[in-house]
mmCIF file with all atom_site columns, C-alpha atoms (C1' of nucleotides) in Angstrom:
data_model
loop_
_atom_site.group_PDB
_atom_site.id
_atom_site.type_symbol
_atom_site.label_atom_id
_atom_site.label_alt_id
_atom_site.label_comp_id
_atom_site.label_asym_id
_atom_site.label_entity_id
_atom_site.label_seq_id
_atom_site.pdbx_PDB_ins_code
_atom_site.Cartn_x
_atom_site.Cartn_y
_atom_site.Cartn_z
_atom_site.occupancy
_atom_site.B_iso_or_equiv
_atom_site.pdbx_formal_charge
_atom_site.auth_seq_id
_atom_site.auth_comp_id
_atom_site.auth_asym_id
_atom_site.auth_atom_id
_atom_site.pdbx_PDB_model_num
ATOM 1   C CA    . UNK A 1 1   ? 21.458  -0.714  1.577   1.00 0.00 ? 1   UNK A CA    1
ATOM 2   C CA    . UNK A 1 2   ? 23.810  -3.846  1.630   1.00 0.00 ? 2   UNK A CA    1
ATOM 3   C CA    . UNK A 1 3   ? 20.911  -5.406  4.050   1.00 0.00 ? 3   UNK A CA    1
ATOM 4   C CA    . UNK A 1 4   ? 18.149  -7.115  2.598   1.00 0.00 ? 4   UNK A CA    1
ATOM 5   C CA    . UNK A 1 5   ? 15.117  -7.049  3.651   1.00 0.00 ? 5   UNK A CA    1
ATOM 6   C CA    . UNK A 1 6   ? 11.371  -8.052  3.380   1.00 0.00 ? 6   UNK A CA    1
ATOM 7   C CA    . UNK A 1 7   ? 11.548  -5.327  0.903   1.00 0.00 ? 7   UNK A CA    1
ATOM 8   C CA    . UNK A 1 8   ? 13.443  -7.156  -1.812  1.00 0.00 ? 8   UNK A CA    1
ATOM 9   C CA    . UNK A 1 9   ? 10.166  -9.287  -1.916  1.00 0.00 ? 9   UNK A CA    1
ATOM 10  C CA    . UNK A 1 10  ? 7.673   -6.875  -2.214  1.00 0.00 ? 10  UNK A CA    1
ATOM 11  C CA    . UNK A 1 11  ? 10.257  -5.552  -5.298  1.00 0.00 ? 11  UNK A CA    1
ATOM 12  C CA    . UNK A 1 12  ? 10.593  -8.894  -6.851  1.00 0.00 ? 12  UNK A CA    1
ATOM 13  C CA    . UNK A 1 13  ? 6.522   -9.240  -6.237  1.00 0.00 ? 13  UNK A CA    1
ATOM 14  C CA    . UNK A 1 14  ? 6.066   -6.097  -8.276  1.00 0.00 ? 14  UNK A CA    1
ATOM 15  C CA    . UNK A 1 15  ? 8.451   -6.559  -10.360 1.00 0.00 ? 15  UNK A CA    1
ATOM 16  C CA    . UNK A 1 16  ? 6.770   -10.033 -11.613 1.00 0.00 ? 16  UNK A CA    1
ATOM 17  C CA    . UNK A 1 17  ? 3.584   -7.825  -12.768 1.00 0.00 ? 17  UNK A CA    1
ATOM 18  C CA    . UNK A 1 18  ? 3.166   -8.298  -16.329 1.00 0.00 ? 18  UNK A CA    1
ATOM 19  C CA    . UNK A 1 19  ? 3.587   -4.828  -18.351 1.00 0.00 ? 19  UNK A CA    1
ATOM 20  C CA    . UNK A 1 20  ? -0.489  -3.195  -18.704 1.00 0.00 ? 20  UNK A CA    1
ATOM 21  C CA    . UNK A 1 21  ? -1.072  -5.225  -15.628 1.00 0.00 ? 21  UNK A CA    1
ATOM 22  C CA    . UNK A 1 22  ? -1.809  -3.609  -12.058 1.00 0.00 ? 22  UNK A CA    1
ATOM 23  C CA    . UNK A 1 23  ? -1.615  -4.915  -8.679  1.00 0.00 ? 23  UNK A CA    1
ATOM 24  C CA    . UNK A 1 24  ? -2.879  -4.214  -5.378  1.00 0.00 ? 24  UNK A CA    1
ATOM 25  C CA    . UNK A 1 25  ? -1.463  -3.703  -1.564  1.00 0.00 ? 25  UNK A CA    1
ATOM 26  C CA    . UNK A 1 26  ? -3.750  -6.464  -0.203  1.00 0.00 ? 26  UNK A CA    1
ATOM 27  C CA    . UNK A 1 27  ? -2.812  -8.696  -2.693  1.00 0.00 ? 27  UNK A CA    1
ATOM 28  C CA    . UNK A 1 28  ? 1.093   -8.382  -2.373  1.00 0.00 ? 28  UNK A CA    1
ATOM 29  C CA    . UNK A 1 29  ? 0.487   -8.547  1.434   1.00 0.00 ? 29  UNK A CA    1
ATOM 30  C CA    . UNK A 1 30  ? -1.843  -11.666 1.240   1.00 0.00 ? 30  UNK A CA    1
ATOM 31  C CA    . UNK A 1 31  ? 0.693   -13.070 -1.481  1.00 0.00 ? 31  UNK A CA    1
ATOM 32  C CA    . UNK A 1 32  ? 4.221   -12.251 0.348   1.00 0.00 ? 32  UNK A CA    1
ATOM 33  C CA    . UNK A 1 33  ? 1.957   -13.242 3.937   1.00 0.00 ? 33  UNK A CA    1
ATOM 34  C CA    . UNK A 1 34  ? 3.414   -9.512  5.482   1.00 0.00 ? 34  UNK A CA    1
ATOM 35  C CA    . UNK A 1 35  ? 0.297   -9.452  6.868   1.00 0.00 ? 35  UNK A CA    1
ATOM 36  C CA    . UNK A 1 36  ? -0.262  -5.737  6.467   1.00 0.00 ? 36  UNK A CA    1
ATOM 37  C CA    . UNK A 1 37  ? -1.029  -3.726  3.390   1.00 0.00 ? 37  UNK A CA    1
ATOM 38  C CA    . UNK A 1 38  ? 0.774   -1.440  5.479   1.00 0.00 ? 38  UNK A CA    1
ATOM 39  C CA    . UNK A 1 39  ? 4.069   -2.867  4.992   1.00 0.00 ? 39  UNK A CA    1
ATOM 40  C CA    . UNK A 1 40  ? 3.633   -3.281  1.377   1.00 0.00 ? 40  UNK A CA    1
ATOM 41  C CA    . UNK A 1 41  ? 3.384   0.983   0.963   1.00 0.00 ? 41  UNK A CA    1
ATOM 42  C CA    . UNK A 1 42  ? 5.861   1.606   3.491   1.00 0.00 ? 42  UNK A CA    1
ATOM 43  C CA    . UNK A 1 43  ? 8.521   -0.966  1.365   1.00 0.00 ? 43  UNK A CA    1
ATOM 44  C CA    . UNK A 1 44  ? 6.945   0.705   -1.858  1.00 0.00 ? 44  UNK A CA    1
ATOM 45  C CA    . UNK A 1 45  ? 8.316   3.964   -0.489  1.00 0.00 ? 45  UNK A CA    1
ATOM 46  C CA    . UNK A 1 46  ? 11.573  3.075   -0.613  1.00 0.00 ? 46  UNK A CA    1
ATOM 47  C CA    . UNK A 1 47  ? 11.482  1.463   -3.813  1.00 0.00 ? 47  UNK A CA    1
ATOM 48  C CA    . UNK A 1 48  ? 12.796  4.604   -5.360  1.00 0.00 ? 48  UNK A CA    1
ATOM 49  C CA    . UNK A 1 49  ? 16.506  4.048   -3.992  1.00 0.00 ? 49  UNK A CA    1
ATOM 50  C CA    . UNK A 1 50  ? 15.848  0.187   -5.119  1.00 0.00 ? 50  UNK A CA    1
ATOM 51  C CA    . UNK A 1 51  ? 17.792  -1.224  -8.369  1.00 0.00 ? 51  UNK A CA    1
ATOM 52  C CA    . UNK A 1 52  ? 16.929  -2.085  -10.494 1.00 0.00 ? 52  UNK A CA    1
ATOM 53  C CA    . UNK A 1 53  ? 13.766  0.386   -10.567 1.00 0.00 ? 53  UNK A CA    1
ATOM 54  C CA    . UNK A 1 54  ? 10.345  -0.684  -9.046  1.00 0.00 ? 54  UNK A CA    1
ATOM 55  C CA    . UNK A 1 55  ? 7.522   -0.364  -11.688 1.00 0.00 ? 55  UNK A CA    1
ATOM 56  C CA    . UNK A 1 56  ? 5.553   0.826   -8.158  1.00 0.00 ? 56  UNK A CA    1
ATOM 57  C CA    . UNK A 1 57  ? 3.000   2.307   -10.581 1.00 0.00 ? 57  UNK A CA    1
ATOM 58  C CA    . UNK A 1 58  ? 1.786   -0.505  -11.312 1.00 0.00 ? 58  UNK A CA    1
ATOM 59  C CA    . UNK A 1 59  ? 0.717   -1.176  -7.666  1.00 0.00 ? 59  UNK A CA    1
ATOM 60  C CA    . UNK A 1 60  ? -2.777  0.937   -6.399  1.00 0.00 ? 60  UNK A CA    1
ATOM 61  C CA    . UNK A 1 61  ? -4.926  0.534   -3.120  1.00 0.00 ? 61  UNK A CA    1
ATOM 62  C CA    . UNK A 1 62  ? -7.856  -1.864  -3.175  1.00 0.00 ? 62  UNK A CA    1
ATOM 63  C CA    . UNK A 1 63  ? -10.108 0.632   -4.568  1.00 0.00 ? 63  UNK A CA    1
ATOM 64  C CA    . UNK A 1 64  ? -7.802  1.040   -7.540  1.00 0.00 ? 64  UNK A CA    1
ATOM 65  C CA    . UNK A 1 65  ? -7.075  4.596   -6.841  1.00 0.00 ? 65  UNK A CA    1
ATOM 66  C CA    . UNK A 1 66  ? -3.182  5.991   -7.345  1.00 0.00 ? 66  UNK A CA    1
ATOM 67  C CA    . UNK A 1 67  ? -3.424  6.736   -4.013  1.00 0.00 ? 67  UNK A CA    1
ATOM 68  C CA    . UNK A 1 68  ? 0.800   6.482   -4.042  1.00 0.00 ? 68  UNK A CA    1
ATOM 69  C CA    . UNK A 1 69  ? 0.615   8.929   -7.267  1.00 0.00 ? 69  UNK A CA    1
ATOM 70  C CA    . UNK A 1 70  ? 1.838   11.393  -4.365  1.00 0.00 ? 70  UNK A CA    1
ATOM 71  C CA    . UNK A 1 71  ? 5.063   10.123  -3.811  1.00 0.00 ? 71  UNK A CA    1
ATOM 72  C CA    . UNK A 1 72  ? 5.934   9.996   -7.123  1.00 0.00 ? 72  UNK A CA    1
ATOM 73  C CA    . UNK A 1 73  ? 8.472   13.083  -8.572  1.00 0.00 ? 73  UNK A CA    1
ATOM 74  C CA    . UNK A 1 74  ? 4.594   14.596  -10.340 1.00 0.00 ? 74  UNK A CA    1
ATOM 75  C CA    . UNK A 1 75  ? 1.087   13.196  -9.158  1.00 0.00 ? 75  UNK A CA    1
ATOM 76  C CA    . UNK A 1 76  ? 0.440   12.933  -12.487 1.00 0.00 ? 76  UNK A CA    1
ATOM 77  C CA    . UNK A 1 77  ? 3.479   10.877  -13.231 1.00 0.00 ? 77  UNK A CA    1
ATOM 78  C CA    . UNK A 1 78  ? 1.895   7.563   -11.985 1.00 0.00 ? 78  UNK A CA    1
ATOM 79  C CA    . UNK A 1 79  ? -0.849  7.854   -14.311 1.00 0.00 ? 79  UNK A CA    1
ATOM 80  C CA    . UNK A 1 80  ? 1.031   8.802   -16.951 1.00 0.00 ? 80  UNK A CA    1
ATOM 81  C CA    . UNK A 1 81  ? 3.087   5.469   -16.876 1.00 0.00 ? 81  UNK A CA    1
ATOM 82  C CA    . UNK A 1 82  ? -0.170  3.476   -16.299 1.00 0.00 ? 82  UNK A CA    1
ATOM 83  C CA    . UNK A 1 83  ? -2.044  5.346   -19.565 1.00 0.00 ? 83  UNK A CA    1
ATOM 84  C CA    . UNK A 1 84  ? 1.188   4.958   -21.363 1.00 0.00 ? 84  UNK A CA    1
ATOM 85  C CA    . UNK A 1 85  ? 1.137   0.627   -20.311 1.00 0.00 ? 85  UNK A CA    1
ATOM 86  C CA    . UNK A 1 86  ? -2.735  0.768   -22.175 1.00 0.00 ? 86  UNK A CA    1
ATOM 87  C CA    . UNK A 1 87  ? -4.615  1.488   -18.576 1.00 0.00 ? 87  UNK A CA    1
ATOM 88  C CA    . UNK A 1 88  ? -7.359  3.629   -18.384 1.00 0.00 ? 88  UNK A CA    1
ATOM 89  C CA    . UNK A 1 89  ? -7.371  5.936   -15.639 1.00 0.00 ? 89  UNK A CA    1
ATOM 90  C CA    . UNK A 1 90  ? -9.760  8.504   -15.128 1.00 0.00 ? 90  UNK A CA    1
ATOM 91  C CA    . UNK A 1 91  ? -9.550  10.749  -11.746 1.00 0.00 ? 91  UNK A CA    1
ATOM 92  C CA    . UNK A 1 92  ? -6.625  9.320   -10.611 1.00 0.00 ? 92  UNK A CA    1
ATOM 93  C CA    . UNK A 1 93  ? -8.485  6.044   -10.543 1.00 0.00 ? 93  UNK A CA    1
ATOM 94  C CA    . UNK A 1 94  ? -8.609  3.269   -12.669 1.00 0.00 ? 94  UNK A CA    1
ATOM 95  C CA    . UNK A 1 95  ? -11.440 2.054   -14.669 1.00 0.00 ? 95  UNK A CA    1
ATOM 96  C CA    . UNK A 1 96  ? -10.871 -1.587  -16.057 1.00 0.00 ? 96  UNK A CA    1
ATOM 97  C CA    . UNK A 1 97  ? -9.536  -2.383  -12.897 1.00 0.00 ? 97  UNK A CA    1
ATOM 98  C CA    . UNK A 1 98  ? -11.043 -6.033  -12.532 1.00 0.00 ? 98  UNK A CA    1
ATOM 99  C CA    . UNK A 1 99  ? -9.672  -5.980  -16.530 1.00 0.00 ? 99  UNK A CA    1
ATOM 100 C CA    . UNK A 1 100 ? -6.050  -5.162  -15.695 1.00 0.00 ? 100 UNK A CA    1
ATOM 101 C CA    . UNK A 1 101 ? -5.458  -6.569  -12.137 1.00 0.00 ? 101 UNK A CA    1
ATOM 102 C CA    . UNK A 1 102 ? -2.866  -8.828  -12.088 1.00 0.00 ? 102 UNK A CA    1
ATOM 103 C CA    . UNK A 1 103 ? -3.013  -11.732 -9.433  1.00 0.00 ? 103 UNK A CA    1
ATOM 104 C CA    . UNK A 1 104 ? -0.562  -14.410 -8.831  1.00 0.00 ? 104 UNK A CA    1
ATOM 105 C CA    . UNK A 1 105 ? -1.358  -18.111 -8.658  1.00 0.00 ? 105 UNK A CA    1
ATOM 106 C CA    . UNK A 1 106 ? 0.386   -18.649 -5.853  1.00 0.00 ? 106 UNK A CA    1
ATOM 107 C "C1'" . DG  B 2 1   ? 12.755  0.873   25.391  1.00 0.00 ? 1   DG  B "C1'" 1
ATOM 108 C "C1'" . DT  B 2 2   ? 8.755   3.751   24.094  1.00 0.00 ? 2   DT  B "C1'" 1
ATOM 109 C "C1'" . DG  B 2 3   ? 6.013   6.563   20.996  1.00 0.00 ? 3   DG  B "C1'" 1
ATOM 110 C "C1'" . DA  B 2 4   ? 4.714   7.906   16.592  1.00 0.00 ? 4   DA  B "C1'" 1
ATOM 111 C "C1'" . DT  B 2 5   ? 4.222   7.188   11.676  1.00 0.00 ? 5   DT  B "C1'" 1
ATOM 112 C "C1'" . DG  B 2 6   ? 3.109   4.920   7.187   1.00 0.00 ? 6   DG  B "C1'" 1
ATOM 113 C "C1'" . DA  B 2 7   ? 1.707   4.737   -0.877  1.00 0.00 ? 7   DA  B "C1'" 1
ATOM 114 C "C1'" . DC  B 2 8   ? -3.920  0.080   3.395   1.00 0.00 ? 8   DC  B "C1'" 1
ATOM 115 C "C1'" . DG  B 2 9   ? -7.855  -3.126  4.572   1.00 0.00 ? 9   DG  B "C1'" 1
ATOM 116 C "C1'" . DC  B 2 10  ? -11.719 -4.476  6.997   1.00 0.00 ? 10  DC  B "C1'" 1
ATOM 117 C "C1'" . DA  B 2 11  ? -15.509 -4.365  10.444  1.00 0.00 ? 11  DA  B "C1'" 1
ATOM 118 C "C1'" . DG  B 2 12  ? -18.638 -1.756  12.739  1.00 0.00 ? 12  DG  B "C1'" 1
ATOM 119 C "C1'" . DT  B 2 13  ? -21.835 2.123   13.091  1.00 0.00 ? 13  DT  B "C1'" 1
ATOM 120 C "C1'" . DG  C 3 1   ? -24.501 3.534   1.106   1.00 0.00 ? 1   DG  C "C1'" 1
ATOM 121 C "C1'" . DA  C 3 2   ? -20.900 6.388   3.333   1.00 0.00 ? 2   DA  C "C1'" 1
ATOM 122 C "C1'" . DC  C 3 3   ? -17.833 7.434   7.098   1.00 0.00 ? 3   DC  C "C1'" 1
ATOM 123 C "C1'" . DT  C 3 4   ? -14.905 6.399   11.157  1.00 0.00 ? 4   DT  C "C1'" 1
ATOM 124 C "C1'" . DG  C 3 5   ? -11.891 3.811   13.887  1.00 0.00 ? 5   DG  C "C1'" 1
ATOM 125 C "C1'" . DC  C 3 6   ? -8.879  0.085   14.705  1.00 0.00 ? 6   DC  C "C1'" 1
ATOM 126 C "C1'" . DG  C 3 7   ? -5.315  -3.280  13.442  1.00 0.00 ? 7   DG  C "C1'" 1
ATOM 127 C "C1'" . DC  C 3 8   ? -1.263  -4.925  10.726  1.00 0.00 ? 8   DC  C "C1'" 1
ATOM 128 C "C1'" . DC  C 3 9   ? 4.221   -4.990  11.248  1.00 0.00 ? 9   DC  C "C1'" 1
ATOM 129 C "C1'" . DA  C 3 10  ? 8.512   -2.527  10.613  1.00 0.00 ? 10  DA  C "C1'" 1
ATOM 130 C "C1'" . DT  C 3 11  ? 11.447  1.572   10.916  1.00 0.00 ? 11  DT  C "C1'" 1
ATOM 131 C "C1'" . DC  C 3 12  ? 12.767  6.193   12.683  1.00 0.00 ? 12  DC  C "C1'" 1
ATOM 132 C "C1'" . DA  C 3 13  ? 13.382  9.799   16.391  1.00 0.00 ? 13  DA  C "C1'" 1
#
DNA sequence: GTGATGACGCAGT
DNA sequence: GACTGCGCCATCA
């Protein structure tokens, strides 16, 4: 893992989310210019071999599902760590989305 | 070198 | 309004 690689930015992307604060595949791609939302859940599922840790929770799919809840080591573990940041998810989906999404400036 | 896959997004129907 | 298909770019087999 000594090579870095467009990961590291989608990590230090997520990693810049403020705690209770979500973000979204589209806007990490649009923000990092990948160009794919794609790229940004492919580097995302990796991000559990990444140190330090990648709050990867905190990053849902346009819709603001936990569509990556999946991946995690429960499905239930992702919304756990949201509900525990003050998010409200209901269905695997969160409700103050527009409330909680975090978007950069930049 | 080619084919297939992936935690998505958008346009078209 | 809801569903389907295609495209994005990178990595693995």
């Amino acid at each position: 893992m000594t090579k870095k690689s467009y990961f590291d930015d989608v990590y230090d992307f997520v990693r810049e989310v403020p705690h209770g604060r979500v973000t979204t595949y589209g806007t990490v791609a649009n923000a990092l210019a990948l160009g794919s939302a794609r790229m940004v859940g492919w580097a995302l599922n990796q991000c559990f071999g990444a140190e330090p840790p990648v709050p990867a929770h905190r990053v849902v799919n346009r819709k603001g599902e936990l569509s990556g809840r999946i991946h995690f080591s429960t499905p239930t573990l992702m919304q756990e760590l949201l509900e525990s940041e003050g998010i409200i998810i209901e269905d695997n989906v969160i409700q103050n989305f527009e409330e909680v999404l975090w978007i950069p400036d930049w």
